[in-house]
Structures are given as structure tokens and as C-alpha cells.
Short mmCIF file of C-alpha atoms and ligand atoms in Angstrom, two decimals:
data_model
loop_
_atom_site.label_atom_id
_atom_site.label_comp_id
_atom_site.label_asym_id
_atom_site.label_seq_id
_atom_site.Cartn_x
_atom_site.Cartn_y
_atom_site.Cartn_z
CA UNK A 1 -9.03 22.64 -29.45
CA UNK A 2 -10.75 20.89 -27.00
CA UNK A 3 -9.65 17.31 -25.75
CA UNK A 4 -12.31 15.54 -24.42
CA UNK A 5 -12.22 11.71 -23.24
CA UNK A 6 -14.37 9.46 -22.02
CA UNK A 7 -12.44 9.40 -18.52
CA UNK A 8 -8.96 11.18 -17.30
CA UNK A 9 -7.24 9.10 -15.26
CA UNK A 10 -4.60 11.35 -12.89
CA UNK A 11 -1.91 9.41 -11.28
CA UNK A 12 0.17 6.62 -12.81
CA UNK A 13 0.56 4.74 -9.81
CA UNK A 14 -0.83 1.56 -9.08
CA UNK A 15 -4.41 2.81 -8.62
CA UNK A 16 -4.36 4.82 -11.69
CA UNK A 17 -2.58 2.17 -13.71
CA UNK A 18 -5.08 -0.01 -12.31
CA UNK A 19 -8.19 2.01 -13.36
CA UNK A 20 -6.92 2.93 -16.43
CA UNK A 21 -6.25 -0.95 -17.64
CA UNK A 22 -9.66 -1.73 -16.69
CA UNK A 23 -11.01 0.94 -18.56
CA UNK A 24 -9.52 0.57 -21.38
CA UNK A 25 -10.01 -3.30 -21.66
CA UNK A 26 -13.96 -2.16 -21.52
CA UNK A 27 -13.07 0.16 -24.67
CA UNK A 28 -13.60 3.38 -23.40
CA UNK A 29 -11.52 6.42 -24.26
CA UNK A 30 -8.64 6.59 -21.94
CA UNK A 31 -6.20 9.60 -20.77
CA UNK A 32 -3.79 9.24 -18.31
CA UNK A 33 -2.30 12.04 -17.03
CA UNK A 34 0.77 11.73 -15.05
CA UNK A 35 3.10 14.68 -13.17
CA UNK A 36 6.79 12.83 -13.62
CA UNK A 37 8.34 11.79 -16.27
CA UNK A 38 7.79 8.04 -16.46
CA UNK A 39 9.40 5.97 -15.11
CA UNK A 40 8.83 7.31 -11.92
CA UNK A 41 10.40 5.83 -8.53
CA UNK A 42 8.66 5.84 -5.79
CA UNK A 43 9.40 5.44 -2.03
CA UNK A 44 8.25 1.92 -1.40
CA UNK A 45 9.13 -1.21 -0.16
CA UNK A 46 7.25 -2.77 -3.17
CA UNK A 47 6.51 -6.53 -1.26
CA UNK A 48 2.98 -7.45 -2.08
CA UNK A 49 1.47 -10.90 -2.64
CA UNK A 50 1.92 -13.04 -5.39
CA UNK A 51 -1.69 -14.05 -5.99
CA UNK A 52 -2.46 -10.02 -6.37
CA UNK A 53 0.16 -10.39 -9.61
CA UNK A 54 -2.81 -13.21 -11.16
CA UNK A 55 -5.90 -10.89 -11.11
CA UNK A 56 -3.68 -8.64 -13.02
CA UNK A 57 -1.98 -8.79 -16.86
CA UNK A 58 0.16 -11.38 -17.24
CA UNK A 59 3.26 -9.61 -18.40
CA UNK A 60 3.64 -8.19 -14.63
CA UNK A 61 4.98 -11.86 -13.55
CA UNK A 62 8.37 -10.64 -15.23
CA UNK A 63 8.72 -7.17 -13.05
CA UNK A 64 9.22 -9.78 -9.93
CA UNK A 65 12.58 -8.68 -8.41
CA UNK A 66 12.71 -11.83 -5.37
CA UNK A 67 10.14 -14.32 -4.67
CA UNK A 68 9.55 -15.18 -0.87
CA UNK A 69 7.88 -18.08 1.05
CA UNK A 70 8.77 -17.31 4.80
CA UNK A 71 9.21 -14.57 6.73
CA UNK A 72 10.76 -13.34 9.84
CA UNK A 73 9.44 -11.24 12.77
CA UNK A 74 11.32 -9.95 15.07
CA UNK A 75 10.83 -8.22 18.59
CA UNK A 76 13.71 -6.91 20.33
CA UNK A 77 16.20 -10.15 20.97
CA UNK A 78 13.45 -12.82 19.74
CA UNK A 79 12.73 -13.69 16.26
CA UNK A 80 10.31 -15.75 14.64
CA UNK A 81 11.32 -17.42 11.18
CA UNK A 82 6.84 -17.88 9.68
CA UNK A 83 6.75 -20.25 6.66
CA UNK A 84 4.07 -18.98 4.31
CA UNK A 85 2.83 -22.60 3.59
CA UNK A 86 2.14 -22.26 0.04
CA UNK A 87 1.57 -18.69 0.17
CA UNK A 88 4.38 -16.41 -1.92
CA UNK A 89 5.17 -12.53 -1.44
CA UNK A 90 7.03 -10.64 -4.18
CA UNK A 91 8.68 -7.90 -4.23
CA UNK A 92 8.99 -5.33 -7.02
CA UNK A 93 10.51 -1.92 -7.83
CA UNK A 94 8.05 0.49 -8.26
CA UNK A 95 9.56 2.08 -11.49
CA UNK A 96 8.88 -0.98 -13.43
CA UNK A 97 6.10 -2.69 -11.91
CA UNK A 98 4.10 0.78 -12.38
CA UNK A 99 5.35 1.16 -15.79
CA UNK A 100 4.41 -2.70 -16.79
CA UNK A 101 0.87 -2.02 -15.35
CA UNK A 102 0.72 1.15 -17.21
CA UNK A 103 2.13 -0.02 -20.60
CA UNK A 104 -0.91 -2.99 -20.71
CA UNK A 105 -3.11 -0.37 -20.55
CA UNK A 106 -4.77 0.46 -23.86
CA UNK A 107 -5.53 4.23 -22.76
CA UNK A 108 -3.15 7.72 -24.12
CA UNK A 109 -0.36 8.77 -22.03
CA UNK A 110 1.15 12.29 -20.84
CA UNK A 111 3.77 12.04 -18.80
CA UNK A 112 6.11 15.43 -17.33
CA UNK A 113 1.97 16.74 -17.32
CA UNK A 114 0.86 17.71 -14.03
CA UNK A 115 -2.63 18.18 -13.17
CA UNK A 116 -3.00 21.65 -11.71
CA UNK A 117 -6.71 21.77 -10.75
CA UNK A 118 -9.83 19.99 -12.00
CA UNK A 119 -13.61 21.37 -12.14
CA UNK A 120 -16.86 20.42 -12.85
CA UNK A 121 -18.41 22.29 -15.99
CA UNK A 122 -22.42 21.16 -16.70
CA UNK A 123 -21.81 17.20 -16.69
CA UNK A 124 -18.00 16.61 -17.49
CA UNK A 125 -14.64 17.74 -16.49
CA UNK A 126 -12.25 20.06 -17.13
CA UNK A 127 -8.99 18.75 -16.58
CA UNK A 128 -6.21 22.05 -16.26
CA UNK A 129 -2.60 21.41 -17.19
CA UNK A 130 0.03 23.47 -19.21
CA UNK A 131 -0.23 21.80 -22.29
CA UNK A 132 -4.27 22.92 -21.64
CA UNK A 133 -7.17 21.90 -20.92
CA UNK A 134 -8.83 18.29 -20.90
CA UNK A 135 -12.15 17.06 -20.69
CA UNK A 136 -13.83 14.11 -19.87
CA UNK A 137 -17.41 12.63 -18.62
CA UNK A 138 -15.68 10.95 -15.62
CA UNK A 139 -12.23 11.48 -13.59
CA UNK A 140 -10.57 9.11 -11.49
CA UNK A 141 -8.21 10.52 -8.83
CA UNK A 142 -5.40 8.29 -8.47
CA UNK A 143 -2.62 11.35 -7.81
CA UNK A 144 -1.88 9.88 -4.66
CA UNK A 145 -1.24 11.10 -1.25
CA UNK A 146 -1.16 15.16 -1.86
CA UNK A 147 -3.92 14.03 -4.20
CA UNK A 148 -5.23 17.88 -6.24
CA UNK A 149 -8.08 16.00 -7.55
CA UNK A 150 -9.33 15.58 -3.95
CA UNK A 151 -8.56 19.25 -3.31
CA UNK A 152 -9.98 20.61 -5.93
CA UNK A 153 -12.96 19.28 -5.98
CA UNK A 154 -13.43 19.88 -1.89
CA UNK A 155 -13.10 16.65 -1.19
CA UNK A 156 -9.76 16.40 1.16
CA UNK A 157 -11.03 15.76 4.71
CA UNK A 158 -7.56 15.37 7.20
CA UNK A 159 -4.04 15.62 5.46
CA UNK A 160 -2.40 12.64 6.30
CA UNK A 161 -0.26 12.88 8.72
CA UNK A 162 1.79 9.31 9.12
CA UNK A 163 4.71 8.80 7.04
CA UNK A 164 7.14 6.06 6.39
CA UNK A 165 10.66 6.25 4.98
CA UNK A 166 12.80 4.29 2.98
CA UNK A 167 16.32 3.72 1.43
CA UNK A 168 18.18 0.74 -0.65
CA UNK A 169 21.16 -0.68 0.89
CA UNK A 170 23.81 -3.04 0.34
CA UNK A 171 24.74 -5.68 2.70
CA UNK A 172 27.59 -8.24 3.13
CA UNK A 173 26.08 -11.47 1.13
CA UNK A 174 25.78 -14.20 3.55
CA UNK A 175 23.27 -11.59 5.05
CA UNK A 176 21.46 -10.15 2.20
CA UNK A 177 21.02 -13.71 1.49
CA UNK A 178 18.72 -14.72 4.95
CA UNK A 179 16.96 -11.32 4.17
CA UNK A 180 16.28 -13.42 0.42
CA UNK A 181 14.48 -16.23 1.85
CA UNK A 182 12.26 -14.50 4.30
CA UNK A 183 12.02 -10.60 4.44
CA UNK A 184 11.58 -8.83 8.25
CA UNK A 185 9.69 -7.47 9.62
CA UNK A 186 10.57 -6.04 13.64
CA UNK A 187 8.55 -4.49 16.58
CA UNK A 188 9.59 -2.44 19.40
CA UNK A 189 11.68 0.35 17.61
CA UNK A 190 8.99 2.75 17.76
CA UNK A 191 5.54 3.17 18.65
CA UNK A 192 3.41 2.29 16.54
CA UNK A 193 5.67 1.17 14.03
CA UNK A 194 8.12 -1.10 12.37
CA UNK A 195 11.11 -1.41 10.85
CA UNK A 196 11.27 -3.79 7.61
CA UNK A 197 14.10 -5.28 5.63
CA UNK A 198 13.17 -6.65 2.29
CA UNK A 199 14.67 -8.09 -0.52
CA UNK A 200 15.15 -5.85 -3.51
CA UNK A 201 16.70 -7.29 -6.54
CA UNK A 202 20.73 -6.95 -5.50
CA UNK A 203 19.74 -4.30 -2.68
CA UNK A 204 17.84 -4.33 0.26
CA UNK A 205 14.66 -2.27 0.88
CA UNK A 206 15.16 -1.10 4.57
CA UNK A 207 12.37 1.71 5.89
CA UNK A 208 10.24 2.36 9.01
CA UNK A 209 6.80 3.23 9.04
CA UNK A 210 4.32 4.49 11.68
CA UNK A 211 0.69 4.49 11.61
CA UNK A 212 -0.90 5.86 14.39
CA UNK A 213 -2.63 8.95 13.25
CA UNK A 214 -0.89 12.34 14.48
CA UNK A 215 2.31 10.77 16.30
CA UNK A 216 4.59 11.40 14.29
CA UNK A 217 3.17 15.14 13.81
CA UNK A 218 3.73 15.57 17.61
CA UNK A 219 7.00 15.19 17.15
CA UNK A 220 8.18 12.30 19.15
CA UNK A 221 10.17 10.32 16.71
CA UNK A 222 12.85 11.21 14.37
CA UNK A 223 12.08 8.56 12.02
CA UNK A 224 16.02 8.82 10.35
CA UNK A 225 17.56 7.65 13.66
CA UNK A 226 14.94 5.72 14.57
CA UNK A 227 15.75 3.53 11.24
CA UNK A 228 20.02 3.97 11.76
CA UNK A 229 19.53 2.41 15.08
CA UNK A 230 16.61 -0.25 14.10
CA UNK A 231 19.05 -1.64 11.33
CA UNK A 232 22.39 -2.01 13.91
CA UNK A 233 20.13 -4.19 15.94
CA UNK A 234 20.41 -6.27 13.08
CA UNK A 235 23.79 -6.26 11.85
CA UNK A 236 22.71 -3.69 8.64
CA UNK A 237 23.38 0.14 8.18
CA UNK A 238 22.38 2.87 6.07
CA UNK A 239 26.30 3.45 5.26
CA UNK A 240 24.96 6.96 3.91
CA UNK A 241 22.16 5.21 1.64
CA UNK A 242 19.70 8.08 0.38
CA UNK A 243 16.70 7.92 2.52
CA UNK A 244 13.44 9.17 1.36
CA UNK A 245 10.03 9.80 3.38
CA UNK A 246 6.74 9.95 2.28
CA UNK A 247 2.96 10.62 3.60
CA UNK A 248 1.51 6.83 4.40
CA UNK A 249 -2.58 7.99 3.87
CA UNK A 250 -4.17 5.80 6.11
CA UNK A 251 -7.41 4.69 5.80
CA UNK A 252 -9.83 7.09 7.40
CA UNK A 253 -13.45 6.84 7.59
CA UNK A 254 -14.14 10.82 7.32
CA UNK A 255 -12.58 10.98 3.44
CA UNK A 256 -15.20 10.94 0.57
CA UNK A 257 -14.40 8.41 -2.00
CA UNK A 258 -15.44 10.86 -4.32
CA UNK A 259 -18.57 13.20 -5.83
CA UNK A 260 -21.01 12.35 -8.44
CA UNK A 261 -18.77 11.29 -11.57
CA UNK A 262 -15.40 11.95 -9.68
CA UNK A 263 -13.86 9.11 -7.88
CA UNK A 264 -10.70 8.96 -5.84
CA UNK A 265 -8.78 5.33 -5.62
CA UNK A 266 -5.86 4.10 -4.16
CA UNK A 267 -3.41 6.78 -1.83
CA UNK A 268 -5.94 9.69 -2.85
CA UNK A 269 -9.14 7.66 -1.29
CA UNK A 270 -6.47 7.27 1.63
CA UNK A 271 -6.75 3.32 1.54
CA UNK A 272 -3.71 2.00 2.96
CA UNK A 273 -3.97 -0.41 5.60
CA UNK A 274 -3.92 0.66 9.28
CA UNK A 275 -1.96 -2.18 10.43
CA UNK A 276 0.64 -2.70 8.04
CA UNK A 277 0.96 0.64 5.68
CA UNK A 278 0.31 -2.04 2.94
CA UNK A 279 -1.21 0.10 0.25
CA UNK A 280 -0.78 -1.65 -3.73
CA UNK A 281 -3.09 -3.59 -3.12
CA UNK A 282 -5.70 -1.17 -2.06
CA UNK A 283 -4.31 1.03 -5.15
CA UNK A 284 -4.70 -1.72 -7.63
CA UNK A 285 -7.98 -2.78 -6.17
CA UNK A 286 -9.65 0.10 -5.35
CA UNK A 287 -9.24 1.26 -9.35
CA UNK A 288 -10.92 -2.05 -10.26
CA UNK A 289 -14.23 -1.11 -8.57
CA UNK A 290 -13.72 2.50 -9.75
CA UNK A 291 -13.47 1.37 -13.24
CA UNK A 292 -16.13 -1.41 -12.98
CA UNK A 293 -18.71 1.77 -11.32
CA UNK A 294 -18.14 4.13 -14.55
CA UNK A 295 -18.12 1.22 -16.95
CA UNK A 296 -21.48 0.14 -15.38
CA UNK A 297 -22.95 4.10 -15.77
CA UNK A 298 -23.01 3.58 -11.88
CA UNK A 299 -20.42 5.69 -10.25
CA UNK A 300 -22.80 5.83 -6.92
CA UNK A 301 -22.12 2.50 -6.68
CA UNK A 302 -18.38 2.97 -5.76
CA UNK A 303 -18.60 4.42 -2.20
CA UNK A 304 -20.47 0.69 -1.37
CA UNK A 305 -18.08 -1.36 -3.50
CA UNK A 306 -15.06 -0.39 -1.57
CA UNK A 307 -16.84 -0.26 2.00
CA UNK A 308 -17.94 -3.87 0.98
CA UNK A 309 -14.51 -5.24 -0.02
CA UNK A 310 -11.57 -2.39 1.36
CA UNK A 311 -12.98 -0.49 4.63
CA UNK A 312 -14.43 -3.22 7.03
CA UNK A 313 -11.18 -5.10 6.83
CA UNK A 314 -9.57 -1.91 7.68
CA UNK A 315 -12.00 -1.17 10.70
CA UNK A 316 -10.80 -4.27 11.86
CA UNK A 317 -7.38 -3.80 11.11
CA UNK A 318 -7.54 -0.46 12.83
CA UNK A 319 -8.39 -2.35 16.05
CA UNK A 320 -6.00 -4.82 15.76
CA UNK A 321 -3.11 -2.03 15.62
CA UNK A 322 -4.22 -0.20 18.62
CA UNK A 323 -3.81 -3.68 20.01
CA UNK A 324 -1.32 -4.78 18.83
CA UNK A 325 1.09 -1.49 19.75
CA UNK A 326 -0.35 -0.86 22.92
CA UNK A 327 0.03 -4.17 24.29
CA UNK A 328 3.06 -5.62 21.87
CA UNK A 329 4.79 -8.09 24.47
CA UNK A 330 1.33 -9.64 25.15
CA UNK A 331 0.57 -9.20 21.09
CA UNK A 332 4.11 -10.87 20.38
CA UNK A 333 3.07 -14.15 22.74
CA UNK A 334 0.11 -14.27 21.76
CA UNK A 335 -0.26 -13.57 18.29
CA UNK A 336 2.74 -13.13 16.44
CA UNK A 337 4.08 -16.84 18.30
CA UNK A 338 0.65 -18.35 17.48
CA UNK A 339 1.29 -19.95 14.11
CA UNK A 340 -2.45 -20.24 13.57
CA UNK A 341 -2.69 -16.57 13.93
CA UNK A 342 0.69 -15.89 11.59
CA UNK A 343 -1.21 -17.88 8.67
CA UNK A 344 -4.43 -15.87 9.32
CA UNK A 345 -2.65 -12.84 8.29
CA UNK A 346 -0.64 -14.24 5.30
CA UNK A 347 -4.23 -14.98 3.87
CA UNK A 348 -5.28 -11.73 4.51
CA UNK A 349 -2.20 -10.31 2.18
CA UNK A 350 -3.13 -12.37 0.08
CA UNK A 351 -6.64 -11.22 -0.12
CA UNK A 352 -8.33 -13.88 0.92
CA UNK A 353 -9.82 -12.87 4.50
CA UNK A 354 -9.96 -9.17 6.17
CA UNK A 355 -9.05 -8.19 9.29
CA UNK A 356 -12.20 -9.30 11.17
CA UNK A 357 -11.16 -13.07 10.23
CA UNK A 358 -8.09 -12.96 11.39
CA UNK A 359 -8.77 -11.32 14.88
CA UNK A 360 -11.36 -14.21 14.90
CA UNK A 361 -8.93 -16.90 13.94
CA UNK A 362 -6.81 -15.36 16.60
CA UNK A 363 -9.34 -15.75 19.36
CA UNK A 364 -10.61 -19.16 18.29
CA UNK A 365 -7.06 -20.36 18.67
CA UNK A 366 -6.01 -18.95 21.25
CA UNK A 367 -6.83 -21.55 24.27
CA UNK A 368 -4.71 -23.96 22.24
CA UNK A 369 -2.07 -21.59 21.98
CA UNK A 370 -1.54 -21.27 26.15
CA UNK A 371 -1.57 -24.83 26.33
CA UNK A 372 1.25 -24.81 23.39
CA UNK A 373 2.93 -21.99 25.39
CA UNK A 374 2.34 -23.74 28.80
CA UNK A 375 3.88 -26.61 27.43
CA UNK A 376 6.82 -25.10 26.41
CA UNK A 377 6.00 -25.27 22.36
CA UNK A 378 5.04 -21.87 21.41
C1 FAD B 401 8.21 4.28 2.38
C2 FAD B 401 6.97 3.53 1.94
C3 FAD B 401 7.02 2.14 1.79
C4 FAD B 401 5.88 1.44 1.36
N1 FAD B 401 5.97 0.09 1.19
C5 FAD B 401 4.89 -0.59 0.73
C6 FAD B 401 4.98 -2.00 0.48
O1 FAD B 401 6.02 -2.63 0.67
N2 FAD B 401 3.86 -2.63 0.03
C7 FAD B 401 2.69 -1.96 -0.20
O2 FAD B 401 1.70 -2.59 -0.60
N3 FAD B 401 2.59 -0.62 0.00
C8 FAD B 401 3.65 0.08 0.45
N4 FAD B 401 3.57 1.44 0.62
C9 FAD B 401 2.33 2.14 0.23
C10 FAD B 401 2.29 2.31 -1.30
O3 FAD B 401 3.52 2.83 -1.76
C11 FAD B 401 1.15 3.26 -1.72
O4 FAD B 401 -0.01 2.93 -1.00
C12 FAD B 401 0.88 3.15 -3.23
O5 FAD B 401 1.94 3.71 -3.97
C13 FAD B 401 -0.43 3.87 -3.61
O6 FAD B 401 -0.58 3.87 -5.01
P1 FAD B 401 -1.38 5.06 -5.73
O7 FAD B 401 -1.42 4.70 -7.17
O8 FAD B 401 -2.64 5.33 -5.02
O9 FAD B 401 -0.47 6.37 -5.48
P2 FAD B 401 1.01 6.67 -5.97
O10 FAD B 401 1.79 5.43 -6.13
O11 FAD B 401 1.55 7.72 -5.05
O12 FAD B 401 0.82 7.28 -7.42
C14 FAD B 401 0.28 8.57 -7.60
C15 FAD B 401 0.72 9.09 -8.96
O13 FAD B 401 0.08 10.33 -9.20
C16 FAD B 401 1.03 11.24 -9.73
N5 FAD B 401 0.57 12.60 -9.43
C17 FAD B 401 0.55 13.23 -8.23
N6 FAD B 401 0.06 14.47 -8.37
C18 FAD B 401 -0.25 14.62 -9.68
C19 FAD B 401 -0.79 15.70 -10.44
N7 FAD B 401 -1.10 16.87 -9.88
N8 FAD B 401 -0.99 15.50 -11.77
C20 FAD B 401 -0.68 14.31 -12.36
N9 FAD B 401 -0.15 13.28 -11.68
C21 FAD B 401 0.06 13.43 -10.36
C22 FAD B 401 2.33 10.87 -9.03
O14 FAD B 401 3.46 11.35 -9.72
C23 FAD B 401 2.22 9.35 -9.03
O15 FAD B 401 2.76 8.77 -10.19
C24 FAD B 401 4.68 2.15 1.08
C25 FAD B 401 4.63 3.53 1.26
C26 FAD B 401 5.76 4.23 1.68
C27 FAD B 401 5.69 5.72 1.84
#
């Protein structure tokens, strides 16, 4: 028997969760098809912004594990304690926060179903999996990093090759408890890199990330140690916590957002920010304009929707991390101690302004910001 759909949506992550709630809400015939059982845990530090949680379903205000208006950056012995001014991050744990988005979905469900390669037949898809095949008019591939919708159909351009690790601790309270009001976030560990503590529910997300294309392929960091001695700087350890690495796609201009009917979102699309590794929100948004291009008929449309609203922010932001890592002691003074500059990029979490804003911000301010410093008040 054949299956056939009016669009298979591979991944449960945020970007397929994502695309598939927006589809559905539209009324078209929905499968998801998902490689785990659900629910799945991923390697994340799951802080996003709390104004992404209002453009989606309102149940997912109740998968909020900690609610934060400040944070702290940190570069070697200094620190910087940023209130948000209004603005909140959240964090989440993956396993429920992708299951809420999921379960508000009105689209079918396989879970434990991997995808094992997808092909083009006349003007739908077949969909291959052990339980069979599937078909559909259109596919969204939101499989993620090691995406095989993006293989299969020729569409994988570079593998990704930056990665960032992560493991859940326990700390003494009256430090877990700082690391409650205001998450951090620290330079100088490793190139082109950071190490972040965030709050977790009763744990601790700790992890480090690095985003320069290719360095951590050549070999130069050991990103385990790296994170042991990041968190002693800071009075934390890993006291033998599991620690789990995974590929951090970074956006790159080379990788086709997809072919004719076929449209990668999220990890797959490799749309995570190059100067953070933030990537929900890329997920989440990135399967909005997927679904609103196949509910419109206008799949060609996609490529433009997410240059429009994802990839010129992270041309920008791709400049601002070679900057920012290759000159961080002049970044720090600058930019990370200019408060003006600080509140530039909480509005671009929140979604609010790209990359190219805040560099601008960051210019426009920054005569005021020597005096400041000159003065003694930065
Ligand atoms: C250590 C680490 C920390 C991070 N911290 C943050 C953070 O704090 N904030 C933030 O915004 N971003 C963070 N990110 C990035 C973020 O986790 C990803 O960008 C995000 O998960 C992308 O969502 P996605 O839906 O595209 O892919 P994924 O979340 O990877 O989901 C892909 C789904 O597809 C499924 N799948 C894969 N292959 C198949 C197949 N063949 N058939 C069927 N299903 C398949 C997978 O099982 C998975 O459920 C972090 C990344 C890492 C590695």
C-alpha cells in the first residue's frame, strides 16, 4: 500500500516541529517522520529568547525550565554582570520543549522510523524507511546536521565541521544560584569560542562551542579539556558529568536551501548563527517560511524568504566573529563593556535587529563609549 501525504516532514527537532505545526494549522496532510524514539535529548544548551516562545503555541510557555533577565560575560579575570532591560531569555530542555512543539502539531507521527534515503519519482517523493515507503508532493528536511535528505537528494555542499559539546552538572547552591539570575557566557578559553554556563532546571548546562570553520578539524583544541579547565576558572567542574559533542552547522553561503519541491530548514539548511552557535531560532524560523512557501504553491520562494530574514544577519554576524576573536581584548573594551552595544545584541536574540544593526549600533556609539572609558565609567 502506498502512503502518500501531502508533505513528509523528516526531523522532529525544532525546525521540523516547526514546519510541521505550520502545516498542519493550514490543513494539509502531515507526516512526520522521526529516527529516535521520542522524546529525544539532544545536546543543547536550550537558552533562547522569550519573545521567540510568543510567535509560537501557547502551551510551550510551560516547557520553561529558568527565566533570565541579566547576564554575565566574562573574559579571563573581568566580568561583566548585562541587565537585559526588559528583555527575558529562557531556557528549556530539549526533550520537552521539542516534544511540546511537536505534540501542537496536528500532523501523524513515526517515531524509532529513520529516513534512509529520499527520491524524486515524476512530481512527488518517495520517502524510504523500514516500515516502507512514503510519499508525498513536498518534503521538508529538518533531519538536522548529518541531514540524509540533503544527501540524498545531492544537495550537501561542506560537512560541517565545528562542533560544540555539552554536559549537565551540579553545583554547590549559593553558586548554581548566581548562574540562575544571569547565565555566562566567557571569552578567551579558546579560539574562536566560548565556554557557557546556563541554568537548567536543578542542573547546570555547561558546554563550549567553536565556530570558526575547519579549526577544530585541524586539530588544535581538545574541546573536553578545554571545557574541564574553562569551568575551574570559575569555581565549577565536570565531577565526571557525561559530556556529549555534536556538529554546530554553521551558516554557509555555498549550501542549497533545497531543489524544486524539497526544502531543507533549520540544522540541515546549516542556519546556525556564526557568532553565537545560536540555532532554535533559525530551526523554528526557518520551518515557518518553509511551510508558508508550500502552503502558498510557491516553494521557489523559500531560497529568498530566508536570505531576506536568516542569511544577511548572518553575513554580518560572520564579520563580527572574525572580529570579535581576532581582536577579543579590543572587542571586550569596546564592545562587550559598551552597554549600548550589549543591548544591541539582546535585541538581536530576540529577533528584533540582525547583525548589520548591531555592528552599526556599535559604531554609532562608540565615540561616547571612549569618552565613558576615558573617564573611567566603562
Ligand atoms: C552542544 C550544543 C549546544 C547548543 N546550544 C544552543 C542553545 O543554547 N541555543 C540555541 O538556540 N541553539 C543551540 N544549539 C544549536 C541547536 O541545538 C540546533 O541548531 C537545533 O537543534 C537545530 O534544530 P533542527 O530541528 O534543525 O535539528 P535537530 O534538533 O538536530 O533535529 C533533527 C531531528 O532529525 C532527526 N533525524 C536525523 N536523521 C534522521 C533520519 N534519517 N530520519 C528521520 N529523522 C532523522 C533527529 O533524530 C532529530 O530529532 C546548540 C548546539 C549544540 C551542538
Amino acid at each position: 500500500m502506498r502512503r502518500i501525504y501531502d508533505a513528509i516532514v523528516v526531523g522532529s527537532g525544532p525546525g521540523g516541529g516547526s514546519a510541521a505545526f505550520f502545516l498542519g494549522r493550514a490543513g494539509l496532510r502531515v507526516l512526520v517522520l522521526e529516527r529516535e524514539r521520542l522524546p529525544r535529548a539532544k545536546p543543547c544548551g536550550g537558552m533562547l529568547s522569550a519573545r521567540l516562545l510568543q510567535q509560537l503555541p501557547p502551551s510551550l510557555e510551560g516547557v520553561v525550565e529558568n527565566e533570565v533577565e541579566a547576564v554575565t560575560y566574562a573574559f579571563g579575570q573581568q566580568r561583566v554582570h548585562v541587565p537585559l532591560a526588559g528583555r527575558r531569555m529562557v531556557s528549556v530542555r530539549r526533550e520537552r520543549f521539542d516534544a511540546s512543539l511537536l505534540s501542537q502539531a496536528r500532523a501523524e507521527v513515526r517515531d524509532a522510523t529513520p529516513v534512509r534515503a529520499v527520491r524524486q519519482v515524476g512530481n512527488h517523493f518517495e520517502v524510504e524507511t523500514d516500515d516502507g515507503p512514503f510519499s508525498a508532493a513536498y518534503l521538508i528536511g529538518a533531519d538536522g546536521a548529518n541531514s540524509v535528505v540533503s544527501r540524498s537528494l545531492g544537495l550537501r555542499r561542506n560537512p560541517p565541521r565545528a562542533v560544540a559539546i555539552e554536559a549537565e552538572i551540579q553545583a554547590p547552591p549559593h553558586i548554581a544560584a548566581a548562574y540562575r539570575q544571569a547565565p555566562l557566557f566567557a571569552f578567551g578559553d579558546l579560539p574562536y569560542g566560548y565556554l557557557w554556563v546556563f541554568p537548567k532546571g536543578d542542573h547546570l548546562s555547561v558546554g563550549v562551542g567553536q565556530f570558526r570553520r575547519g579549526s577544530v578539524a585541524d586539530g588544535h583544541t581538545h574541546l573536553p579539556t578545554v571545557l574541564e579547565r574553562a569551568l575551574a576558572n570559575h569555581g565549577l567542574s565536570l565531577n565526571g558529568a557525561k559530556v556529549r559533542g555534536w556538529p554546530l552547522p554553521i551558516y554557509d553561503p555555498a549550501q542549497p536551501l533545497g531543489a524544486g519541491r524539497a526544502l531543507l530548514v533549520g540544522d540541515a539548511a546549516r542556519l546556525v548563527d556564526p557568532f553565537d552557535g545560536e540555532g532554535i531560532r533559525f530551526a523554528i524560523k526557518s520551518g515557518r517560511l518553509a511551510a508558508q512557501a508550500v502552503i502558498a504553491g510557491k516553494p521557489e520562494d523559500y531560497p529568498n524568504a530566508v536570505r531576506q530574514s536568516i542569511a544577511g544577519s548572518h553575513r554580518h554576524g560572520e564579520s563580527l566573529m572574525r572580529l570579535f576573536y581576532r581582536f577579543p581584548r579590543a572587542c571586550w573594551l569596546l564592545g562587550v563593556r559598551n552597554p549600548s552595544a550589549t543591548h544591541a545584541f539582546a535585541d538581536c536574540l530576540e529577533d528584533r535587529i540582525g547583525h548589520g544593526t548591531v555592528m552599526f549600533r556599535l559604531a554609532a556609539t562608540l565615540p561616547w563609549h571612549l569618552v565613558r572609558l576615558a573617564l573611567g565609567q566603562g
